[in-house]
Structures are given as C-alpha cells and as structure tokens.
Amino acid sequence: MSNIAMSTAGVTVNYAVEATAGTRPTMGYIQIPNIKSVPEMNPSPETLETTDLSQTEFKTYVEGLKDLGGALAFLANFTTDLETA
C-alpha cells in the first residue's frame, strides 16, 4: 500500500444530528470553529506479550487490537464563535 501525501490546510470539523438513527445526515451540518488539532484516528495496534517459559533470551509479541481510547480530544481556540457553536 502506498502512502498518499496529505495536508490539513482548509480542513473543517462539522457535526449534524441524525434524523433517523443509524443514518448519516446529508444536510444541516454545523461547523465547529477554531479547531487547532484533531485526535489520531488510525492508531497503531497494541503489542501483546506471548512469551512462554521455554524462551531463554527474548520475549515474543503479537499485534493486538487498535484502541481509539474512548474519548477523543479536539483542541480549539476558545472564542465567542466556538462558545456560540
């Protein structure tokens, strides 16, 4: 898989309320102003130790699951525009 170079210039963060549960809204999005950074959305999988007692020199590991960590933090400048939104 090749990497695609991307820039965050011009990115906006928006939200909308579902009219029907489980269906993404197609309109009515509201921009959250003054966002400075967004959380990591593609974390590395955790590493699980699998070393057994027969190992004499090195521990062994396998890849586990990716964890977004529950709450995701978006950093923003606290302005009156943000407070209003």
Backbone as JSON Lines, residues from 0, in Angstrom:
{"i":0,"aa":"M","n":[0.84,-1.17,0.0],"ca":[0.0,0.0,0.0],"c":[0.89,1.23,0.0]}
{"i":1,"aa":"S","n":[0.6,2.17,-0.9],"ca":[1.41,3.38,-0.94],"c":[0.77,4.47,-0.09]}
{"i":2,"aa":"N","n":[1.61,5.35,0.42],"ca":[1.13,6.46,1.23],"c":[0.72,7.61,0.32]}
{"i":3,"aa":"I","n":[-0.32,8.32,0.7],"ca":[-0.77,9.47,-0.05],"c":[-0.44,10.7,0.78]}
{"i":4,"aa":"A","n":[0.31,11.62,0.19],"ca":[0.66,12.85,0.89],"c":[-0.6,13.7,1.05]}
{"i":5,"aa":"M","n":[-0.82,14.19,2.27],"ca":[-1.99,14.99,2.54],"c":[-1.62,16.21,3.36]}
{"i":6,"aa":"S","n":[-2.43,17.24,3.26],"ca":[-2.26,18.44,4.05],"c":[-3.54,18.68,4.83]}
{"i":7,"aa":"T","n":[-3.42,19.25,6.01],"ca":[-4.61,19.57,6.8],"c":[-5.08,20.99,6.54]}
{"i":8,"aa":"A","n":[-4.44,21.7,5.62],"ca":[-4.85,23.07,5.3],"c":[-6.29,23.07,4.79]}
{"i":9,"aa":"G","n":[-7.13,23.87,5.41],"ca":[-8.51,24.01,4.97],"c":[-9.48,22.98,5.52]}
{"i":10,"aa":"V","n":[-9.02,22.07,6.39],"ca":[-9.89,21.05,6.97],"c":[-10.83,21.69,7.98]}
{"i":11,"aa":"T","n":[-12.09,21.26,7.97],"ca":[-13.06,21.75,8.95],"c":[-13.64,20.57,9.71]}
{"i":12,"aa":"V","n":[-14.13,20.83,10.92],"ca":[-14.8,19.82,11.73],"c":[-16.25,20.25,11.86]}
{"i":13,"aa":"N","n":[-17.17,19.37,11.47],"ca":[-18.59,19.67,11.45],"c":[-19.37,18.57,12.15]}
{"i":14,"aa":"Y","n":[-20.59,18.89,12.59],"ca":[-21.46,17.88,13.17],"c":[-22.89,18.12,12.72]}
{"i":15,"aa":"A","n":[-23.7,17.07,12.77],"ca":[-25.13,17.15,12.48],"c":[-25.82,16.07,13.3]}
{"i":16,"aa":"V","n":[-27.07,16.29,13.58],"ca":[-27.86,15.33,14.36],"c":[-28.61,14.43,13.4]}
{"i":17,"aa":"E","n":[-28.6,13.12,13.69],"ca":[-29.32,12.16,12.85],"c":[-30.83,12.39,12.95]}
{"i":18,"aa":"A","n":[-31.51,12.4,11.8],"ca":[-32.98,12.43,11.81],"c":[-33.5,11.01,12.02]}
{"i":19,"aa":"T","n":[-32.78,10.05,11.44],"ca":[-33.11,8.64,11.59],"c":[-31.89,7.95,12.19]}
{"i":20,"aa":"A","n":[-32.07,7.25,13.3],"ca":[-30.96,6.59,13.99],"c":[-30.2,5.68,13.03]}
{"i":21,"aa":"G","n":[-28.88,5.81,13.01],"ca":[-28.03,4.96,12.18],"c":[-27.88,5.44,10.75]}
{"i":22,"aa":"T","n":[-28.5,6.56,10.4],"ca":[-28.4,7.1,9.05],"c":[-27.68,8.44,9.09]}
{"i":23,"aa":"R","n":[-26.59,8.52,8.33],"ca":[-25.79,9.75,8.31],"c":[-26.6,10.89,7.69]}
{"i":24,"aa":"P","n":[-26.64,12.04,8.35],"ca":[-27.35,13.19,7.78],"c":[-26.7,13.64,6.47]}
{"i":25,"aa":"T","n":[-27.51,14.15,5.55],"ca":[-26.99,14.66,4.28],"c":[-26.96,16.18,4.25]}
{"i":26,"aa":"M","n":[-27.59,16.83,5.25],"ca":[-27.56,18.29,5.33],"c":[-27.71,18.71,6.79]}
{"i":27,"aa":"G","n":[-27.58,20.0,7.03],"ca":[-27.73,20.52,8.38],"c":[-26.47,20.45,9.22]}
{"i":28,"aa":"Y","n":[-25.31,20.3,8.57],"ca":[-24.04,20.25,9.31],"c":[-23.68,21.63,9.82]}
{"i":29,"aa":"I","n":[-23.14,21.68,11.03],"ca":[-22.71,22.93,11.65],"c":[-21.21,22.83,11.89]}
{"i":30,"aa":"Q","n":[-20.47,23.84,11.42],"ca":[-19.01,23.85,11.57],"c":[-18.64,24.24,12.99]}
{"i":31,"aa":"I","n":[-17.69,23.52,13.57],"ca":[-17.12,23.88,14.86],"c":[-15.9,24.76,14.55]}
{"i":32,"aa":"P","n":[-15.94,26.04,14.93],"ca":[-14.87,26.95,14.53],"c":[-13.6,26.81,15.38]}
{"i":33,"aa":"N","n":[-12.5,27.29,14.82],"ca":[-11.23,27.46,15.53],"c":[-10.58,26.16,16.01]}
{"i":34,"aa":"I","n":[-10.84,25.05,15.33],"ca":[-10.18,23.78,15.67],"c":[-8.7,23.88,15.33]}
{"i":35,"aa":"K","n":[-7.85,23.5,16.28],"ca":[-6.4,23.56,16.09],"c":[-5.79,22.2,15.78]}
{"i":36,"aa":"S","n":[-6.38,21.13,16.33],"ca":[-5.86,19.79,16.05],"c":[-6.96,18.77,16.32]}
{"i":37,"aa":"V","n":[-6.82,17.61,15.65],"ca":[-7.78,16.52,15.81],"c":[-7.04,15.3,16.35]}
{"i":38,"aa":"P","n":[-7.75,14.38,17.01],"ca":[-7.09,13.2,17.57],"c":[-6.66,12.21,16.49]}
{"i":39,"aa":"E","n":[-5.74,11.35,16.84],"ca":[-5.29,10.27,15.96],"c":[-6.45,9.33,15.69]}
{"i":40,"aa":"M","n":[-6.79,9.13,14.41],"ca":[-7.92,8.27,14.06],"c":[-7.47,6.91,13.52]}
{"i":41,"aa":"N","n":[-6.18,6.7,13.41],"ca":[-5.67,5.42,12.93],"c":[-4.49,5.0,13.82]}
{"i":42,"aa":"P","n":[-4.79,4.62,15.06],"ca":[-3.7,4.27,15.99],"c":[-3.03,2.96,15.61]}
{"i":43,"aa":"S","n":[-1.84,2.77,16.11],"ca":[-1.14,1.5,15.92],"c":[-1.75,0.46,16.85]}
{"i":44,"aa":"P","n":[-1.76,-0.8,16.43],"ca":[-2.28,-1.84,17.32],"c":[-1.39,-1.99,18.55]}
{"i":45,"aa":"E","n":[-2.01,-2.35,19.65],"ca":[-1.21,-2.6,20.84],"c":[-0.38,-3.86,20.63]}
{"i":46,"aa":"T","n":[0.67,-4.03,21.41],"ca":[1.53,-5.2,21.33],"c":[1.25,-6.08,22.53]}
{"i":47,"aa":"L","n":[0.94,-7.35,22.26],"ca":[0.64,-8.29,23.34],"c":[1.81,-9.25,23.52]}
{"i":48,"aa":"E","n":[2.28,-9.36,24.74],"ca":[3.39,-10.26,25.02],"c":[2.9,-11.7,25.03]}
{"i":49,"aa":"T","n":[3.63,-12.59,24.33],"ca":[3.26,-14.0,24.25],"c":[4.39,-14.92,24.71]}
{"i":50,"aa":"T","n":[5.34,-14.37,25.45],"ca":[6.5,-15.14,25.89],"c":[6.07,-16.28,26.8]}
{"i":51,"aa":"D","n":[6.57,-17.48,26.5],"ca":[6.3,-18.6,27.41],"c":[7.59,-18.98,28.13]}
{"i":52,"aa":"L","n":[7.48,-19.91,29.04],"ca":[8.63,-20.26,29.88],"c":[9.77,-20.93,29.13]}
{"i":53,"aa":"S","n":[9.52,-21.41,27.91],"ca":[10.6,-22.04,27.15],"c":[11.55,-21.02,26.54]}
{"i":54,"aa":"Q","n":[11.14,-19.76,26.47],"ca":[12.01,-18.71,25.91],"c":[13.16,-18.44,26.89]}
{"i":55,"aa":"T","n":[14.38,-18.33,26.36],"ca":[15.53,-18.12,27.24],"c":[16.27,-16.81,26.99]}
{"i":56,"aa":"E","n":[15.93,-16.12,25.88],"ca":[16.68,-14.9,25.59],"c":[15.79,-13.69,25.28]}
{"i":57,"aa":"F","n":[14.77,-13.88,24.44],"ca":[13.95,-12.75,24.01],"c":[12.47,-12.99,24.3]}
{"i":58,"aa":"K","n":[11.77,-11.93,24.61],"ca":[10.32,-12.01,24.74],"c":[9.71,-12.07,23.33]}
{"i":59,"aa":"T","n":[8.51,-12.62,23.22],"ca":[7.81,-12.68,21.94],"c":[6.51,-11.87,22.05]}
{"i":60,"aa":"Y","n":[6.06,-11.35,20.9],"ca":[4.88,-10.47,20.87],"c":[4.04,-10.75,19.63]}
{"i":61,"aa":"V","n":[2.76,-10.43,19.71],"ca":[1.87,-10.42,18.56],"c":[1.12,-9.09,18.58]}
{"i":62,"aa":"E","n":[0.61,-8.69,17.4],"ca":[-0.17,-7.47,17.34],"c":[-1.55,-7.71,17.92]}
{"i":63,"aa":"G","n":[-2.01,-6.77,18.72],"ca":[-3.35,-6.84,19.29],"c":[-4.3,-5.95,18.52]}
{"i":64,"aa":"L","n":[-5.28,-5.43,19.21],"ca":[-6.29,-4.58,18.59],"c":[-5.88,-3.12,18.64]}
{"i":65,"aa":"K","n":[-6.46,-2.33,17.73],"ca":[-6.28,-0.88,17.76],"c":[-7.25,-0.32,18.78]}
{"i":66,"aa":"D","n":[-6.85,0.73,19.47],"ca":[-7.68,1.31,20.51],"c":[-7.75,2.82,20.33]}
{"i":67,"aa":"L","n":[-8.96,3.33,20.07],"ca":[-9.14,4.78,19.96],"c":[-9.22,5.43,21.32]}
{"i":68,"aa":"G","n":[-9.34,4.64,22.39],"ca":[-9.24,5.17,23.74],"c":[-10.5,5.8,24.31]}
{"i":69,"aa":"G","n":[-11.64,5.61,23.7],"ca":[-12.87,6.17,24.25],"c":[-13.07,7.61,23.86]}
{"i":70,"aa":"A","n":[-12.77,8.54,24.76],"ca":[-12.96,9.96,24.48],"c":[-11.88,10.45,23.52]}
{"i":71,"aa":"L","n":[-12.28,11.23,22.54],"ca":[-11.35,11.79,21.56],"c":[-11.27,13.3,21.8]}
{"i":72,"aa":"A","n":[-10.06,13.82,21.91],"ca":[-9.87,15.24,22.22],"c":[-9.59,16.05,20.96]}
{"i":73,"aa":"F","n":[-10.38,17.08,20.75],"ca":[-10.15,18.06,19.69],"c":[-9.69,19.33,20.38]}
{"i":74,"aa":"L","n":[-8.57,19.9,19.97],"ca":[-8.09,21.15,20.56],"c":[-8.63,22.32,19.74]}
{"i":75,"aa":"A","n":[-9.04,23.38,20.42],"ca":[-9.57,24.55,19.74],"c":[-9.21,25.8,20.53]}
{"i":76,"aa":"N","n":[-9.18,26.92,19.83],"ca":[-9.07,28.22,20.5],"c":[-10.44,28.55,21.04]}
{"i":77,"aa":"F","n":[-10.54,28.87,22.33],"ca":[-11.84,29.19,22.92],"c":[-12.18,30.64,22.59]}
{"i":78,"aa":"T","n":[-13.09,30.81,21.66],"ca":[-13.52,32.15,21.24],"c":[-15.03,32.24,21.4]}
{"i":79,"aa":"T","n":[-15.57,33.42,21.18],"ca":[-17.03,33.57,21.26],"c":[-17.71,32.77,20.15]}
{"i":80,"aa":"D","n":[-17.06,32.63,18.98],"ca":[-17.62,31.81,17.89],"c":[-17.75,30.36,18.32]}
{"i":81,"aa":"L","n":[-16.73,29.84,19.0],"ca":[-16.78,28.46,19.48],"c":[-17.84,28.31,20.56]}
{"i":82,"aa":"E","n":[-17.89,29.24,21.48],"ca":[-18.89,29.18,22.55],"c":[-20.3,29.21,21.97]}
{"i":83,"aa":"T","n":[-20.53,30.01,20.95],"ca":[-21.84,30.07,20.31],"c":[-22.18,28.77,19.61]}
{"i":84,"aa":"A","n":[-21.2,28.19,18.93],"ca":[-21.44,26.91,18.22],"c":[-21.73,25.81,19.21]}
